[in-house]
Short mmCIF file of C-alpha atoms in Angstrom, two decimals:
data_model
loop_
_atom_site.label_atom_id
_atom_site.label_comp_id
_atom_site.label_asym_id
_atom_site.label_seq_id
_atom_site.Cartn_x
_atom_site.Cartn_y
_atom_site.Cartn_z
CA UNK Q 490 55.88 86.95 62.75
CA UNK Q 491 56.44 83.77 64.76
CA UNK Q 492 59.46 82.91 62.59
CA UNK Q 493 60.96 86.35 63.25
CA UNK Q 494 60.44 85.92 67.01
CA UNK Q 495 62.18 82.54 66.89
CA UNK Q 496 65.13 84.07 65.02
CA UNK Q 497 65.37 86.89 67.52
CA UNK Q 498 65.23 84.42 70.40
CA UNK Q 499 67.88 82.19 68.79
CA UNK Q 500 70.13 85.15 67.95
CA UNK Q 501 69.95 86.58 71.43
CA UNK Q 502 70.61 83.15 72.91
CA UNK Q 503 73.77 82.70 70.80
CA UNK Q 504 75.13 86.12 71.76
CA UNK Q 505 74.28 85.52 75.42
CA UNK Q 506 76.09 82.19 75.49
CA UNK Q 507 79.16 83.64 73.80
CA UNK Q 508 79.18 86.58 76.21
CA UNK Q 509 78.85 84.30 79.22
CA UNK Q 510 81.73 82.10 78.03
CA UNK Q 511 83.94 85.14 77.45
CA UNK Q 512 83.01 86.67 80.80
CA UNK Q 513 83.64 83.42 82.68
CA UNK Q 514 87.02 82.86 81.00
CA UNK Q 515 88.07 86.46 81.67
CA UNK Q 516 87.11 86.32 85.35
CA UNK Q 517 88.94 82.99 85.74
CA UNK Q 518 92.02 84.58 84.19
CA UNK Q 519 91.76 87.55 86.57
CA UNK Q 520 91.38 85.20 89.55
CA UNK Q 521 94.41 83.14 88.50
CA UNK Q 522 96.37 86.36 88.07
CA UNK Q 523 95.50 87.41 91.62
CA UNK Q 524 96.57 84.01 92.97
CA UNK Q 525 99.87 84.24 91.09
CA UNK Q 526 100.40 87.76 92.39
CA UNK Q 527 100.07 86.49 95.97
CA UNK Q 528 102.49 83.63 95.23
CA UNK Q 529 99.96 80.80 95.50
CA UNK Q 530 101.79 79.53 92.44
CA UNK Q 531 104.59 80.99 90.32
CA UNK Q 532 104.51 81.96 86.65
CA UNK Q 533 107.60 79.77 86.20
CA UNK Q 534 105.72 76.61 87.22
CA UNK Q 535 105.08 74.09 84.47
CA UNK Q 536 101.67 72.68 83.55
CA UNK Q 537 101.32 70.11 80.72
CA UNK Q 538 104.75 71.00 79.38
CA UNK Q 539 104.19 74.78 79.28
CA UNK Q 540 105.05 77.38 81.87
CA UNK Q 541 102.20 79.15 83.66
CA UNK Q 542 103.32 82.38 81.98
CA UNK Q 543 102.77 80.83 78.53
CA UNK Q 544 99.36 79.54 79.60
CA UNK Q 545 98.44 83.06 80.65
CA UNK Q 546 99.42 84.22 77.17
CA UNK Q 547 97.35 81.51 75.48
CA UNK Q 548 94.31 82.40 77.61
CA UNK Q 549 94.59 86.12 76.88
CA UNK Q 550 95.03 85.50 73.16
CA UNK Q 551 91.98 83.22 73.10
CA UNK Q 552 89.93 85.84 74.92
CA UNK Q 553 91.07 88.43 72.41
CA UNK Q 554 90.07 86.28 69.43
CA UNK Q 555 86.72 85.48 71.04
CA UNK Q 556 86.04 89.16 71.70
CA UNK Q 557 86.85 90.12 68.11
CA UNK Q 558 84.62 87.28 66.92
CA UNK Q 559 81.68 88.48 68.99
CA UNK Q 560 82.10 92.01 67.67
CA UNK Q 561 82.33 90.81 64.07
CA UNK Q 562 79.26 88.57 64.46
CA UNK Q 563 77.26 91.47 65.87
CA UNK Q 564 78.41 93.90 63.18
CA UNK Q 565 77.67 91.49 60.34
CA UNK Q 566 74.24 90.57 61.72
CA UNK Q 567 74.98 86.91 62.41
CA UNK Q 568 73.61 87.49 65.90
CA UNK Q 569 70.90 89.95 66.74
CA UNK Q 570 71.96 92.94 68.80
CA UNK Q 571 70.91 96.52 69.37
CA UNK Q 572 74.14 98.51 69.67
CA UNK Q 573 74.19 102.23 70.38
CA UNK Q 574 75.62 104.69 67.90
CA UNK Q 575 78.84 104.80 69.92
CA UNK Q 576 80.45 102.90 72.77
CA UNK Q 577 80.34 106.10 74.86
CA UNK Q 578 82.82 108.43 76.55
CA UNK Q 579 83.36 106.11 79.53
CA UNK Q 580 84.55 103.29 77.29
CA UNK Q 581 86.66 105.77 75.33
CA UNK Q 582 88.36 107.01 78.50
CA UNK Q 583 89.00 103.50 79.81
CA UNK Q 584 90.40 102.19 76.54
CA UNK Q 585 92.39 105.39 76.04
CA UNK Q 586 94.18 104.88 79.35
CA UNK Q 587 94.80 101.24 78.50
CA UNK Q 588 96.12 102.24 75.09
CA UNK Q 589 98.50 104.73 76.71
CA UNK Q 590 99.99 102.03 78.93
CA UNK Q 591 100.15 99.43 76.14
CA UNK Q 592 101.66 101.90 73.68
CA UNK Q 593 104.27 102.97 76.20
CA UNK Q 594 105.28 99.38 76.89
CA UNK Q 595 105.57 98.47 73.21
CA UNK Q 596 107.46 101.66 72.38
CA UNK Q 597 109.95 101.32 75.21
CA UNK Q 598 110.45 97.57 75.31
CA UNK Q 599 109.86 96.32 71.78
CA UNK Q 600 110.79 99.31 69.62
CA UNK Q 601 113.46 100.65 71.98
CA UNK Q 602 112.44 104.32 71.65
CA UNK Q 603 113.99 105.19 75.03
CA UNK Q 604 112.81 108.56 76.35
CA UNK Q 605 110.46 109.04 73.37
CA UNK Q 606 108.07 106.34 74.59
CA UNK Q 607 105.59 108.87 76.12
CA UNK Q 608 105.02 110.38 72.66
CA UNK Q 609 104.21 106.99 71.19
CA UNK Q 610 102.00 106.24 74.19
CA UNK Q 611 99.97 109.41 73.64
CA UNK Q 612 99.54 108.66 69.94
CA UNK Q 613 98.36 105.11 70.66
CA UNK Q 614 95.96 106.41 73.33
CA UNK Q 615 94.46 108.94 70.89
CA UNK Q 616 94.04 106.28 68.22
CA UNK Q 617 92.39 103.95 70.75
CA UNK Q 618 89.93 106.64 71.80
CA UNK Q 619 88.98 107.28 68.17
CA UNK Q 620 88.60 103.54 67.50
CA UNK Q 621 86.34 103.26 70.53
CA UNK Q 622 84.12 106.33 70.19
CA UNK Q 623 83.81 106.73 66.41
CA UNK Q 624 82.39 103.28 65.34
CA UNK Q 625 79.05 102.01 66.51
CA UNK Q 626 78.75 100.46 69.97
CA UNK Q 627 79.52 96.81 69.24
CA UNK Q 628 82.66 97.52 67.22
CA UNK Q 629 83.82 100.27 69.57
CA UNK Q 630 83.56 97.96 72.58
CA UNK Q 631 85.05 94.80 71.09
CA UNK Q 632 87.75 96.07 68.72
CA UNK Q 633 90.06 97.81 71.26
CA UNK Q 634 89.53 95.23 73.99
CA UNK Q 635 89.98 92.30 71.61
CA UNK Q 636 93.14 93.74 70.06
CA UNK Q 637 94.55 94.52 73.50
CA UNK Q 638 93.92 90.98 74.77
CA UNK Q 639 95.33 89.50 71.56
CA UNK Q 640 98.43 91.71 71.77
CA UNK Q 641 98.97 90.90 75.45
CA UNK Q 642 98.50 87.19 74.84
CA UNK Q 643 100.86 87.19 71.85
CA UNK Q 644 103.54 89.09 73.76
CA UNK Q 645 103.39 86.70 76.73
CA UNK Q 646 102.87 83.44 74.82
CA UNK Q 647 105.49 84.43 72.24
CA UNK Q 648 108.18 84.83 74.87
CA UNK Q 649 108.62 88.61 74.69
CA UNK Q 650 107.58 89.01 78.34
CA UNK Q 651 109.04 86.00 80.15
CA UNK Q 652 110.43 85.36 83.63
CA UNK Q 653 113.56 87.48 83.84
CA UNK Q 654 112.05 90.36 81.85
CA UNK Q 655 111.93 93.74 83.58
CA UNK Q 656 110.90 97.29 82.76
CA UNK Q 657 112.03 100.56 84.34
CA UNK Q 658 109.77 103.38 83.03
CA UNK Q 659 112.13 106.19 84.09
CA UNK Q 660 115.77 105.86 84.97
CA UNK Q 661 116.14 105.39 88.71
CA UNK Q 662 112.41 104.68 89.28
CA UNK Q 663 110.76 101.38 90.15
CA UNK Q 664 111.38 98.20 88.17
CA UNK Q 665 108.49 96.01 87.04
CA UNK Q 666 109.42 92.33 86.77
CA UNK Q 667 107.65 89.66 84.73
CA UNK Q 668 106.64 87.78 87.88
CA UNK Q 669 104.45 90.77 88.73
CA UNK Q 670 103.72 92.13 85.25
CA UNK Q 671 102.14 88.93 83.87
CA UNK Q 672 99.64 88.47 86.76
CA UNK Q 673 98.79 92.18 86.67
CA UNK Q 674 98.24 91.92 82.92
CA UNK Q 675 95.95 88.94 83.40
CA UNK Q 676 93.94 90.80 86.06
CA UNK Q 677 93.59 94.02 84.03
CA UNK Q 678 92.79 92.39 80.71
CA UNK Q 679 90.51 89.86 82.40
CA UNK Q 680 88.35 92.54 83.99
CA UNK Q 681 88.32 94.54 80.75
CA UNK Q 682 87.14 91.57 78.68
CA UNK Q 683 84.56 90.65 81.35
CA UNK Q 684 83.22 94.21 81.23
CA UNK Q 685 82.98 94.07 77.44
CA UNK Q 686 81.33 90.64 77.56
CA UNK Q 687 78.71 91.94 79.98
CA UNK Q 688 77.90 94.70 77.51
CA UNK Q 689 77.62 92.10 74.77
CA UNK Q 690 75.25 90.10 76.97
CA UNK Q 691 72.90 93.08 76.92
CA UNK Q 692 73.11 93.50 73.16
CA UNK Q 693 75.63 96.40 73.28
CA UNK Q 694 72.79 98.85 73.90
CA UNK Q 695 71.37 100.54 76.96
CA UNK Q 696 70.78 97.19 78.61
CA UNK Q 697 74.39 96.29 77.83
CA UNK Q 698 75.69 99.40 79.58
CA UNK Q 699 73.56 98.52 82.59
CA UNK Q 700 74.95 94.97 82.59
CA UNK Q 701 78.48 96.36 82.34
CA UNK Q 702 77.93 98.70 85.27
CA UNK Q 703 76.44 95.86 87.31
CA UNK Q 704 79.45 93.68 86.53
CA UNK Q 705 81.88 96.42 87.56
CA UNK Q 706 80.11 96.97 90.87
CA UNK Q 707 79.89 93.23 91.55
CA UNK Q 708 83.50 92.67 90.51
CA UNK Q 709 84.66 95.52 92.75
CA UNK Q 710 82.86 94.02 95.75
CA UNK Q 711 84.11 90.52 94.96
CA UNK Q 712 87.61 91.86 94.36
CA UNK Q 713 87.67 93.59 97.74
CA UNK Q 714 86.55 90.39 99.48
CA UNK Q 715 89.06 88.35 97.49
CA UNK Q 716 91.83 90.80 98.34
CA UNK Q 717 90.93 90.55 102.02
CA UNK Q 718 90.95 86.75 101.87
CA UNK Q 719 94.26 86.70 100.02
CA UNK Q 720 95.89 89.14 102.45
CA UNK Q 721 94.75 87.17 105.48
CA UNK Q 722 95.69 83.87 103.84
CA UNK Q 723 99.11 85.21 102.89
CA UNK Q 724 99.81 86.25 106.49
CA UNK Q 725 98.45 82.96 107.85
CA UNK Q 726 100.58 80.86 105.49
CA UNK Q 727 103.73 82.83 106.30
CA UNK Q 728 103.11 83.18 110.03
CA UNK Q 729 101.47 79.90 111.04
CA UNK Q 730 104.65 77.81 111.32
CA UNK Q 731 106.66 80.27 113.47
CA UNK Q 732 103.59 81.14 115.56
CA UNK Q 733 102.84 77.49 116.42
CA UNK Q 734 106.43 76.32 116.86
CA UNK Q 735 106.86 74.26 120.03
CA UNK Q 736 103.15 74.15 120.94
CA UNK Q 737 102.50 71.35 123.46
CA UNK Q 738 99.51 70.23 125.46
CA UNK Q 739 98.47 67.33 127.64
CA UNK Q 740 96.28 66.09 130.49
CA UNK Q 741 97.43 64.95 133.94
CA UNK Q 742 95.93 64.36 137.38
CA UNK Q 743 96.93 66.93 139.99
CA UNK Q 744 96.67 65.76 143.62
CA UNK Q 745 96.66 68.76 145.95
CA UNK Q 746 99.34 70.49 143.92
CA UNK Q 747 100.16 74.12 144.64
CA UNK Q 748 100.27 76.45 141.69
CA UNK Q 749 101.51 80.03 141.90
CA UNK Q 750 99.38 82.46 139.86
CA UNK Q 751 101.32 85.73 139.30
CA UNK Q 752 98.38 88.01 138.35
CA UNK Q 753 96.67 87.46 141.72
CA UNK Q 754 99.90 86.84 143.67
CA UNK Q 755 98.42 83.72 145.31
CA UNK Q 756 98.94 79.99 145.47
CA UNK Q 757 95.98 77.85 144.47
CA UNK Q 758 95.32 74.17 145.16
CA UNK Q 759 94.07 71.87 142.45
CA UNK Q 760 92.86 68.32 143.03
CA UNK Q 761 91.69 66.71 139.82
CA UNK Q 762 92.40 66.54 136.11
CA UNK Q 763 94.40 69.44 134.68
CA UNK Q 764 94.71 70.27 131.00
CA UNK Q 765 98.02 72.01 130.39
CA UNK Q 766 98.87 73.98 127.32
CA UNK Q 767 102.13 75.63 126.35
CA UNK Q 768 102.35 78.04 123.43
CA UNK Q 769 105.94 79.36 123.43
CA UNK Q 770 105.51 82.07 120.81
CA UNK Q 771 102.65 83.69 122.74
CA UNK Q 772 103.63 82.74 126.31
CA UNK Q 773 107.37 83.41 126.20
CA UNK Q 774 109.28 86.64 126.23
CA UNK Q 775 112.48 87.34 124.34
CA UNK Q 776 115.59 85.82 125.93
CA UNK Q 777 118.81 84.23 124.78
CA UNK Q 778 118.15 80.92 126.56
CA UNK Q 779 114.63 80.41 125.16
CA UNK Q 780 114.13 77.60 122.70
CA UNK Q 781 111.45 79.74 121.06
CA UNK Q 782 111.45 83.50 121.52
CA UNK Q 783 107.96 84.83 122.08
CA UNK Q 784 105.94 88.03 122.10
CA UNK Q 785 103.91 87.63 125.30
CA UNK Q 786 104.94 91.06 126.70
CA UNK Q 787 103.85 92.73 123.45
CA UNK Q 788 100.49 90.93 123.50
CA UNK Q 789 99.83 91.97 127.09
CA UNK Q 790 100.96 95.52 126.35
CA UNK Q 791 98.60 95.74 123.37
CA UNK Q 792 95.66 94.50 125.44
CA UNK Q 793 96.32 97.01 128.23
CA UNK Q 794 96.74 99.90 125.80
CA UNK Q 795 93.51 99.13 123.94
CA UNK Q 796 91.55 98.35 127.11
CA UNK Q 797 92.62 101.60 128.75
CA UNK Q 798 91.79 103.58 125.61
CA UNK Q 799 88.31 102.04 125.46
CA UNK Q 800 87.63 102.69 129.15
CA UNK Q 801 88.72 106.30 128.68
CA UNK Q 802 87.05 107.12 125.36
CA UNK Q 803 83.75 105.23 125.38
CA UNK Q 804 82.12 106.83 128.47
CA UNK Q 805 83.28 110.30 127.42
CA UNK Q 806 82.26 109.80 123.81
CA UNK Q 807 78.82 108.38 124.55
CA UNK Q 808 78.20 111.06 127.19
CA UNK Q 809 79.19 113.82 124.77
CA UNK Q 810 76.95 112.32 122.08
CA UNK Q 811 74.01 112.17 124.49
CA UNK Q 812 74.47 115.82 125.47
CA UNK Q 813 74.85 117.03 121.87
CA UNK Q 814 71.90 115.02 120.59
CA UNK Q 815 69.40 115.10 123.43
CA UNK Q 816 70.15 118.40 125.20
CA UNK Q 817 72.11 120.82 123.02
CA UNK Q 818 69.99 120.41 119.89
CA UNK Q 819 70.94 121.87 116.54
CA UNK Q 820 73.00 125.03 117.03
CA UNK Q 821 76.25 126.63 115.99
CA UNK Q 822 77.91 124.95 118.93
CA UNK Q 823 76.90 121.45 117.83
CA UNK Q 824 77.86 122.25 114.24
CA UNK Q 825 81.31 123.35 115.44
CA UNK Q 826 81.69 120.18 117.50
CA UNK Q 827 80.65 118.06 114.54
CA UNK Q 828 83.23 119.69 112.26
CA UNK Q 829 85.89 119.35 114.97
CA UNK Q 830 85.23 115.66 115.61
CA UNK Q 831 85.30 114.88 111.88
CA UNK Q 832 88.60 116.71 111.59
CA UNK Q 833 90.07 114.96 114.62
CA UNK Q 834 89.07 111.53 113.30
CA UNK Q 835 90.88 112.19 110.03
CA UNK Q 836 93.99 113.56 111.78
CA UNK Q 837 97.08 111.37 111.17
CA UNK Q 838 98.09 109.22 114.10
CA UNK Q 839 101.59 110.71 114.21
CA UNK Q 840 100.03 114.04 115.20
CA UNK Q 841 98.37 112.39 118.20
CA UNK Q 842 101.70 110.80 119.02
CA UNK Q 843 103.51 114.15 118.90
CA UNK Q 844 100.83 115.69 121.12
CA UNK Q 845 101.24 112.92 123.66
CA UNK Q 846 105.04 113.18 123.53
CA UNK Q 847 104.98 116.97 124.03
CA UNK Q 848 102.06 117.32 126.46
CA UNK Q 849 101.35 114.06 128.30
CA UNK Q 850 104.78 112.47 128.74
CA UNK Q 851 106.29 115.44 130.64
CA UNK Q 852 103.28 115.43 133.01
CA UNK Q 853 103.32 111.68 133.63
CA UNK Q 854 106.77 111.20 135.09
CA UNK Q 855 108.59 112.45 131.97
CA UNK Q 856 108.85 108.84 130.78
CA UNK Q 857 107.12 106.82 128.14
CA UNK Q 858 104.38 104.84 129.85
CA UNK Q 859 101.33 102.65 129.43
CA UNK Q 860 99.10 105.41 130.80
CA UNK Q 861 100.35 107.92 128.23
CA UNK Q 862 99.72 105.39 125.47
CA UNK Q 863 96.22 104.67 126.76
CA UNK Q 864 95.35 108.37 126.81
CA UNK Q 865 96.74 109.04 123.33
CA UNK Q 866 94.92 106.04 121.84
CA UNK Q 867 91.82 107.13 123.76
CA UNK Q 868 92.04 110.59 122.17
CA UNK Q 869 92.23 108.88 118.77
CA UNK Q 870 89.20 106.71 119.54
CA UNK Q 871 87.09 109.50 121.06
CA UNK Q 872 86.06 111.32 117.82
CA UNK Q 873 84.74 108.17 116.17
CA UNK Q 874 82.81 107.19 119.30
CA UNK Q 875 81.18 110.64 119.36
CA UNK Q 876 80.36 110.56 115.63
CA UNK Q 877 78.88 107.06 115.54
CA UNK Q 878 77.08 107.48 118.86
CA UNK Q 879 75.42 110.68 117.63
CA UNK Q 880 74.33 108.94 114.44
CA UNK Q 881 72.97 106.02 116.44
CA UNK Q 882 71.08 108.29 118.83
CA UNK Q 883 69.61 110.36 115.99
CA UNK Q 884 68.46 107.18 114.24
CA UNK Q 885 66.24 106.30 117.23
CA UNK Q 886 62.67 107.30 116.22
CA UNK Q 887 61.21 110.28 118.05
CA UNK Q 888 58.12 108.16 118.67
CA UNK Q 889 60.11 106.32 121.36
CA UNK Q 890 60.83 109.57 123.17
CA UNK Q 891 57.25 110.85 122.76
CA UNK Q 892 55.74 107.60 124.05
CA UNK Q 893 57.99 107.67 127.12
CA UNK Q 894 57.18 111.33 127.77
CA UNK Q 895 53.45 110.59 127.43
CA UNK Q 896 53.78 108.10 130.26
CA UNK Q 897 55.22 110.82 132.50
CA UNK Q 898 58.83 109.58 132.36
CA UNK Q 899 61.50 112.27 132.72
CA UNK Q 900 63.98 113.11 129.98
CA UNK Q 901 67.01 111.50 131.62
CA UNK Q 902 65.09 108.34 132.47
CA UNK Q 903 63.86 108.21 128.87
CA UNK Q 904 67.41 108.54 127.57
CA UNK Q 905 68.73 105.94 129.98
CA UNK Q 906 65.97 103.36 129.61
CA UNK Q 907 64.71 103.88 126.04
CA UNK Q 908 67.04 105.84 123.79
CA UNK Q 909 70.41 104.45 124.81
CA UNK Q 910 69.39 100.76 124.62
CA UNK Q 911 67.93 101.36 121.16
CA UNK Q 912 71.13 103.10 120.02
CA UNK Q 913 73.56 100.66 121.62
CA UNK Q 914 74.10 98.47 118.49
CA UNK Q 915 75.22 101.54 116.56
CA UNK Q 916 77.43 102.68 119.43
CA UNK Q 917 79.02 99.25 119.54
CA UNK Q 918 79.74 99.43 115.81
CA UNK Q 919 81.58 102.70 116.30
CA UNK Q 920 83.67 101.23 119.10
CA UNK Q 921 84.50 98.20 116.93
CA UNK Q 922 85.72 100.40 114.08
CA UNK Q 923 87.76 102.53 116.44
CA UNK Q 924 89.38 99.60 118.20
CA UNK Q 925 90.31 98.10 114.84
CA UNK Q 926 92.24 101.28 114.08
CA UNK Q 927 93.99 101.97 117.36
CA UNK Q 928 95.02 98.33 117.95
CA UNK Q 929 97.30 98.48 114.92
CA UNK Q 930 98.74 101.96 115.38
CA UNK Q 931 102.51 102.20 115.63
CA UNK Q 932 103.46 105.90 115.61
CA UNK Q 933 101.70 106.93 118.87
CA UNK Q 934 103.05 103.89 120.72
CA UNK Q 935 106.54 104.55 119.41
CA UNK Q 936 106.48 108.11 120.76
CA UNK Q 937 104.69 107.81 124.10
CA UNK Q 938 104.61 104.18 125.30
CA UNK Q 939 107.36 102.09 123.72
CA UNK Q 940 109.98 100.50 125.92
CA UNK Q 941 112.45 97.77 124.99
CA UNK Q 942 111.58 96.35 121.55
CA UNK Q 943 112.08 92.72 122.65
CA UNK Q 944 111.20 92.56 126.39
CA UNK Q 945 111.37 89.39 128.42
CA UNK Q 946 108.57 90.24 130.90
CA UNK Q 947 105.10 91.71 130.57
CA UNK Q 948 103.86 94.63 132.67
CA UNK Q 949 102.09 93.34 135.78
CA UNK Q 950 99.32 95.90 135.96
CA UNK Q 951 96.72 93.99 137.98
CA UNK Q 952 98.89 93.30 141.02
CA UNK Q 953 100.37 96.82 141.05
CA UNK Q 954 97.26 98.63 142.26
CA UNK Q 955 97.74 100.12 145.72
CA UNK Q 956 95.60 102.29 147.95
CA UNK Q 957 97.01 105.54 149.31
CA UNK Q 958 95.85 108.28 151.67
CA UNK Q 959 96.59 111.05 149.19
CA UNK Q 960 94.82 111.82 145.93
CA UNK Q 961 94.15 110.05 143.63
CA UNK Q 962 94.01 107.42 146.46
CA UNK Q 963 94.87 104.61 144.02
CA UNK Q 964 98.33 104.24 142.51
CA UNK Q 965 99.80 101.84 140.00
CA UNK Q 966 103.50 102.03 139.22
CA UNK Q 967 103.14 99.57 136.32
CA UNK Q 968 100.96 102.04 134.41
CA UNK Q 969 103.80 104.56 134.55
CA UNK Q 970 106.27 102.14 132.97
CA UNK Q 971 106.99 101.74 129.29
CA UNK Q 972 105.70 98.70 127.45
CA UNK Q 973 106.02 96.98 124.15
CA UNK Q 974 103.08 96.34 121.83
CA UNK Q 975 102.52 94.16 118.80
CA UNK Q 976 102.66 96.98 116.19
CA UNK Q 977 105.80 98.41 117.79
CA UNK Q 978 107.46 95.00 118.05
CA UNK Q 979 106.67 94.29 114.40
CA UNK Q 980 108.21 97.67 113.53
CA UNK Q 981 111.29 96.78 115.59
CA UNK Q 982 111.67 93.45 113.79
CA UNK Q 983 111.45 95.14 110.40
CA UNK Q 984 113.99 97.83 111.28
CA UNK Q 985 116.32 95.16 112.67
CA UNK Q 986 116.20 93.31 109.34
CA UNK Q 987 113.12 91.36 108.36
CA UNK Q 988 115.13 88.86 106.30
CA UNK Q 989 117.06 87.82 109.40
CA UNK Q 990 113.92 87.58 111.55
CA UNK Q 991 111.33 86.61 108.94
CA UNK Q 992 109.70 83.97 111.15
CA UNK Q 993 109.36 86.35 114.09
CA UNK Q 994 108.00 89.08 111.82
CA UNK Q 995 105.33 86.95 110.16
CA UNK Q 996 104.37 85.27 113.43
CA UNK Q 997 104.00 88.67 115.11
CA UNK Q 998 101.90 89.93 112.20
CA UNK Q 999 99.60 86.92 112.48
CA UNK Q 1000 99.19 87.34 116.24
CA UNK Q 1001 98.44 91.05 115.74
CA UNK Q 1002 95.81 90.09 113.18
CA UNK Q 1003 94.27 87.59 115.61
CA UNK Q 1004 94.23 90.15 118.43
CA UNK Q 1005 92.48 92.71 116.24
CA UNK Q 1006 89.98 90.08 115.07
CA UNK Q 1007 89.40 89.11 118.71
CA UNK Q 1008 88.48 92.70 119.53
CA UNK Q 1009 86.15 92.68 116.54
CA UNK Q 1010 84.58 89.43 117.73
CA UNK Q 1011 83.96 90.89 121.18
CA UNK Q 1012 82.39 93.96 119.63
CA UNK Q 1013 80.20 91.92 117.28
CA UNK Q 1014 79.06 89.70 120.16
CA UNK Q 1015 78.20 92.82 122.17
CA UNK Q 1016 76.24 94.23 119.23
CA UNK Q 1017 74.27 91.00 118.85
CA UNK Q 1018 73.58 90.94 122.60
CA UNK Q 1019 72.23 94.49 122.68
CA UNK Q 1020 70.18 93.91 119.54
CA UNK Q 1021 68.55 90.82 121.05
CA UNK Q 1022 67.77 92.72 124.23
CA UNK Q 1023 66.21 95.47 122.15
CA UNK Q 1024 64.09 93.02 120.16
CA UNK Q 1025 63.00 91.28 123.35
#
């Protein structure tokens, strides 16, 4: 009995090690494919005398041979496993789809079947499904995946798919080049082999399916984070040089020097050390005589649009949520409002833009303006504020309300002093999500607020406030003027020809990303502040 236990332990250990090696190699291949896809390196680069494309082929072929070896060892009993009777319908569906794609590629590119490639693809898919579902679990999981990886590796390492290769599935449709196809192949096959290896790690049985599901969930989460990092890194790498061009700073001693500050329309006196900083891309406008053309008017316009939208939507949204949750109760009216707000939040932004263009612009001087843009973006933000604020208010335990009422505190005082502070972190989260959406919207700004695409001056909103004797008693001509914004300026650069203005385009994209992240940072700091106050 002890000898049998030792054999079982040794067999499981061997299979586990092999599965871990396969899974690690597959995930490394998928990661390298993602890096190549985002141009961190090119498949034409050379490493140890071979191109990166050939190395991808060698890795995929090795993974395929290792996968077939694991399946053969399990089937022959060299390692102990407990496979199910079949690999299951999920594996059959996945491998069937992969077989369809692989069969179509081979039929169209290698065999030259032309328009008959879909027939061959369907036949290969059917055969792959049978080969997956009919044998027992270990063979059904390893045979299709191993053959696919071996085929892909042989095709790439053998020079069939090399830089310069291209594939057009249907005449006049998109064209898939080798520079994209090889990294995509490494990513797809890598995840497929990693999934199979995780099933092997669990002995190809029920535990193996659980391990495979866990790997898929973990890989999806890691892939989303990796995609986010790669996207941000890609923008930073492309936009950093143009965004920081001409940046200068220094320190000097100012002795009773007068400085004119435009926002407050005053001269100030400084006596002491002064740190000066000049960032042309962010502080300059767009002019022919500038050494570095900047986007300062678009940055200021974006800030005013988002700030006005937040000031308009947050009080209304939180107030509506308080009424619906604390006073209206559950009724047909609240159900109708809930359906309406969900529908409004999912409404495309162009619809809000058309509404603002048709309804607001004619009533606000018949011109595109900052105020119209603030209202339209506020209308977009309002549904999410209502939805998240209601959820936050409903998540506050009723014990808080009951304890306050037991002390003789009125309902409004309870809401103001107990319920709202407890719900404020959730409300802040809703505002953060909404601001992240509206700060990058282009269509509404294009229709209701956009002025010159490359302005030289920013709107001077602060110094334009004036008191009047007639309603509304406060006027601001700057709010009724058109403005640029970062999304609109990026759109203008692209339509003008991104190849001719690539530096301006990538620099603008990076600044837009930083502005959005700044809004997120403010929201997160507010959430932490309210949470600490609540815990105190």
